[in-house]
Amino acid sequence: MERIDISVLMAVYKKDNPAFLRESLESIFTQTVEAGEVVLLEDGPLTEALYDVIKLYQSKYPALRVVAYSVNRGLGKTLNDGLQLCKYDIVARMDADDICKSNRFETEYKWLKKHEDYDVIGSWVDEFTKDKTQVRSIRKVPEQYEDIKKYARYRCPVNHPTVMYRKAAVQAVGGYLTEYFPEDYFLWLRMLKNGCKFHNIQQSLLWFRYSEETVAKRGGWSYACDEVRILVRMLKMGYIPFHIFCQSVVIRFTTRVMPLPIRQRLYNLIRKT
């Protein structure tokens, strides 16, 4: 099997499901190409079941590097520290409950190697609930750089678990800033503002595990206030004009504080369209 010079960056914490972690790791180690290293960050103490899964894959795959942190510090800070540990310039992100399609790394890596002037490559995702063969929706994002820049004014322009990026470009803008949530959206905005070029492959390269909790996490007063703070920063950065700022504040804040059943219906409607 061909070995490619990438680091896979992944974090796990105690509330993650051991069975889901096993599926995620299995999908990483059964790619059509072999990643140079897989950096798995333990964000605080884990359950025994999670440790058992990690030990199993450590024994099978020498490329798996496990880094343990004594306390849970949150995804953004953990990824920033993990990024420093990655020895390759090209880094593939992965979450502990999603599943890569077997050609994901090969497809993204070849695209980045062919397009040296691009910094971030992503793809669509197939969303599923229990069985990945039963796809409930496809989360699509625009393909071309100019379209991605425009799309980013309103919504996150890439699917974070599918992303492969150049480490130097991420570090050049300060990495994930943990005072803003969602950290990945604000990272992409800063990179785009810094002149980084993005591309999204127009096919699904990952199965994204969808649940009621997914929508629940993306709502409430705290989440709504975080989004408004990001919009304020976007306005100050000159990324959006004032009229889009006002429009986005009204739409996003209202959506985030809606009762969960209504927000759930709205989310499903957006996915269908």
XYZ file of C-alpha atoms in Angstrom:
273
model
C 0.000 0.000 0.000
C 1.243 3.485 -0.866
C 2.231 5.588 2.147
C 1.508 9.322 2.007
C 3.091 12.074 4.089
C 0.123 13.285 6.095
C -0.731 13.492 9.773
C -4.269 12.558 10.800
C -5.357 14.697 13.766
C -8.101 13.358 16.000
C -9.327 14.004 19.558
C -11.325 11.799 21.907
C -12.906 12.504 25.295
C -14.762 10.520 27.928
C -18.267 11.001 26.515
C -17.360 9.517 23.139
C -18.835 6.145 22.267
C -16.227 3.312 22.171
C -18.026 1.549 19.314
C -18.036 4.758 17.267
C -14.344 5.340 18.004
C -13.575 1.831 16.793
C -15.428 2.479 13.521
C -13.602 5.776 13.047
C -10.170 4.278 13.640
C -10.971 1.299 11.437
C -11.923 3.649 8.591
C -8.611 5.507 8.999
C -6.512 2.364 8.878
C -8.346 0.769 5.953
C -7.829 3.602 3.467
C -6.594 3.019 -0.076
C -3.375 4.740 1.051
C -1.568 4.662 4.387
C -1.232 7.851 6.441
C 2.268 8.592 7.705
C 0.960 9.049 11.243
C -2.279 9.236 13.196
C -2.139 11.577 16.202
C -4.890 10.674 18.684
C -5.340 13.175 21.504
C -6.935 12.018 24.760
C -8.682 15.165 25.985
C -8.717 14.304 29.688
C -9.269 10.933 31.391
C -11.329 8.433 29.376
C -13.492 5.424 30.179
C -11.986 1.943 30.360
C -13.936 0.959 27.249
C -12.348 3.808 25.272
C -8.890 2.909 26.569
C -9.457 -0.695 25.447
C -10.235 0.415 21.888
C -7.174 2.663 21.780
C -4.873 -0.067 23.121
C -6.181 -2.497 20.517
C -5.362 -0.143 17.641
C -2.008 0.810 19.143
C -1.046 -2.845 19.137
C -2.093 -3.269 15.508
C -0.855 -0.024 13.946
C 2.544 1.539 14.791
C 1.495 4.745 12.983
C -0.940 5.505 15.825
C 0.556 8.045 18.251
C -1.475 8.612 21.414
C -1.036 11.800 23.429
C -2.807 12.004 26.801
C -3.806 15.218 28.550
C -4.636 15.035 32.252
C -7.684 17.320 32.102
C -10.417 17.994 29.565
C -9.672 21.345 27.934
C -12.040 21.404 24.976
C -11.594 20.616 21.309
C -10.039 23.889 20.143
C -7.167 23.995 22.640
C -6.521 20.275 22.254
C -6.346 20.525 18.459
C -4.000 23.497 18.672
C -1.592 21.532 20.854
C -1.982 18.477 18.637
C -1.209 20.511 15.555
C 2.195 21.306 17.042
C 2.859 17.580 17.373
C 2.028 16.708 13.772
C 5.252 16.066 11.885
C 3.855 16.474 8.371
C 2.812 19.740 6.762
C -0.418 18.254 5.411
C -2.912 17.417 8.158
C -6.214 15.544 7.826
C -8.857 16.193 10.465
C -11.053 13.438 11.783
C -13.637 13.181 14.562
C -14.033 10.238 16.917
C -17.560 9.365 15.789
C -17.401 9.786 12.012
C -16.364 7.289 9.340
C -14.049 7.988 6.407
C -14.844 6.529 3.032
C -11.952 4.371 1.884
C -10.719 6.804 -0.797
C -10.902 9.976 1.272
C -7.203 10.457 2.065
C -6.019 9.456 -1.402
C -8.493 11.769 -3.153
C -7.774 14.813 -0.997
C -4.005 14.297 -0.872
C -3.672 13.967 -4.651
C -5.739 17.100 -5.144
C -3.590 19.137 -2.746
C -0.347 17.854 -4.268
C -1.590 18.818 -7.723
C -2.746 22.281 -6.572
C 0.168 23.661 -4.552
C -1.445 27.101 -4.299
C -4.402 25.768 -2.309
C -4.388 25.422 1.485
C -7.637 23.626 2.383
C -9.516 20.803 0.719
C -12.829 19.374 1.936
C -15.821 17.468 0.622
C -19.499 16.768 1.109
C -20.652 14.389 3.836
C -23.314 11.694 3.964
C -25.346 12.102 7.150
C -26.732 8.988 8.809
C -28.357 8.063 12.107
C -27.679 4.390 12.879
C -26.659 2.641 9.681
C -24.258 4.399 7.323
C -25.845 2.602 4.365
C -29.069 4.479 5.155
C -28.066 8.045 4.281
C -30.653 10.553 5.473
C -29.142 13.636 3.809
C -26.037 14.985 2.093
C -24.423 18.087 3.499
C -23.206 19.915 0.408
C -20.772 22.820 0.255
C -19.677 24.867 -2.786
C -16.764 23.748 -4.953
C -14.925 26.794 -6.253
C -12.823 29.226 -4.232
C -14.805 32.370 -5.119
C -18.098 30.660 -4.316
C -16.687 29.394 -1.013
C -15.695 32.946 -0.015
C -19.227 34.191 -0.680
C -20.861 31.206 1.053
C -18.706 31.787 4.160
C -20.523 35.068 4.774
C -23.620 33.102 5.734
C -22.609 29.557 6.713
C -19.565 27.441 7.466
C -17.939 26.876 4.039
C -16.375 23.455 4.673
C -17.299 20.302 6.564
C -14.686 20.204 9.323
C -14.378 16.386 9.663
C -13.563 16.100 5.938
C -10.851 18.729 5.856
C -7.220 18.250 4.852
C -5.099 21.382 5.195
C -1.581 22.733 5.166
C -0.454 23.085 8.763
C 1.604 26.212 8.074
C -1.452 28.049 6.700
C -3.490 27.240 9.822
C -0.687 28.267 12.167
C -0.140 31.497 10.233
C -3.521 32.805 11.454
C -3.111 31.537 15.014
C -4.859 28.183 14.729
C -8.138 27.479 16.495
C -9.109 30.421 18.730
C -10.859 28.884 21.712
C -12.715 32.032 22.786
C -14.977 31.710 19.749
C -17.382 28.845 19.114
C -17.641 27.124 16.720
C -13.845 27.392 16.540
C -13.557 25.858 13.079
C -15.866 28.386 11.386
C -13.878 31.325 12.721
C -10.644 29.594 11.667
C -11.860 29.294 8.063
C -12.939 32.940 8.035
C -9.529 34.112 9.211
C -7.766 31.900 6.677
C -9.939 33.169 3.833
C -9.308 36.744 4.944
C -5.571 35.945 4.956
C -5.727 34.872 1.314
C -5.807 31.087 1.789
C -7.463 29.199 -1.042
C -10.146 26.569 -0.421
C -11.723 23.847 -2.545
C -14.504 21.340 -1.882
C -14.655 18.066 -3.785
C -18.200 17.579 -5.028
C -18.741 14.134 -3.602
C -19.150 12.694 -0.130
C -15.923 11.334 1.341
C -17.173 10.791 4.884
C -20.169 9.439 6.764
C -21.257 11.934 9.418
C -23.098 10.533 12.413
C -26.258 12.568 12.908
C -28.405 12.482 16.050
C -30.926 14.592 17.917
C -28.018 15.691 20.090
C -26.315 17.136 17.000
C -29.051 19.739 16.614
C -29.381 20.229 20.375
C -25.701 21.179 20.610
C -26.197 23.831 17.935
C -28.770 25.807 19.840
C -29.481 27.695 23.033
C -28.574 31.145 24.290
C -24.874 30.415 24.707
C -24.478 29.133 21.146
C -26.538 32.047 19.795
C -24.359 34.587 21.619
C -21.195 32.903 20.319
C -22.476 33.220 16.751
C -23.255 36.899 17.249
C -19.725 37.444 18.570
C -18.335 35.805 15.436
C -20.551 38.022 13.272
C -19.257 41.102 15.086
C -15.688 39.990 14.361
C -16.603 39.328 10.714
C -17.955 42.875 10.483
C -14.818 44.348 12.066
C -12.620 42.254 9.754
C -14.444 43.715 6.784
C -15.549 40.239 5.731
C -19.241 41.160 5.660
C -21.000 44.502 5.047
C -23.315 45.980 7.658
C -26.561 44.910 5.968
C -25.465 41.249 5.886
C -24.376 41.547 9.520
C -27.841 42.751 10.555
C -29.591 40.122 8.461
C -27.399 37.319 9.818
C -27.794 38.375 13.451
C -31.576 38.250 13.167
C -31.675 34.920 11.317
C -28.982 33.083 13.271
C -29.942 34.310 16.728
C -33.626 33.556 16.156
C -32.814 30.081 14.813
C -30.499 29.179 17.706
C -32.985 30.125 20.440
C -35.965 28.370 18.837
C -37.402 25.427 20.773
C -35.574 22.244 19.821
C -38.509 20.548 17.944
C -38.896 23.596 15.668
C -35.167 23.869 15.128
C -35.102 20.163 14.300
C -37.749 20.601 11.590
C -35.925 23.586 10.158
C -32.638 21.678 10.090
C -34.296 18.786 8.228
C -35.863 21.198 5.730
C -32.506 22.848 5.014
C -30.902 19.434 4.485
C -33.592 18.451 1.974
C -33.062 21.622 -0.045
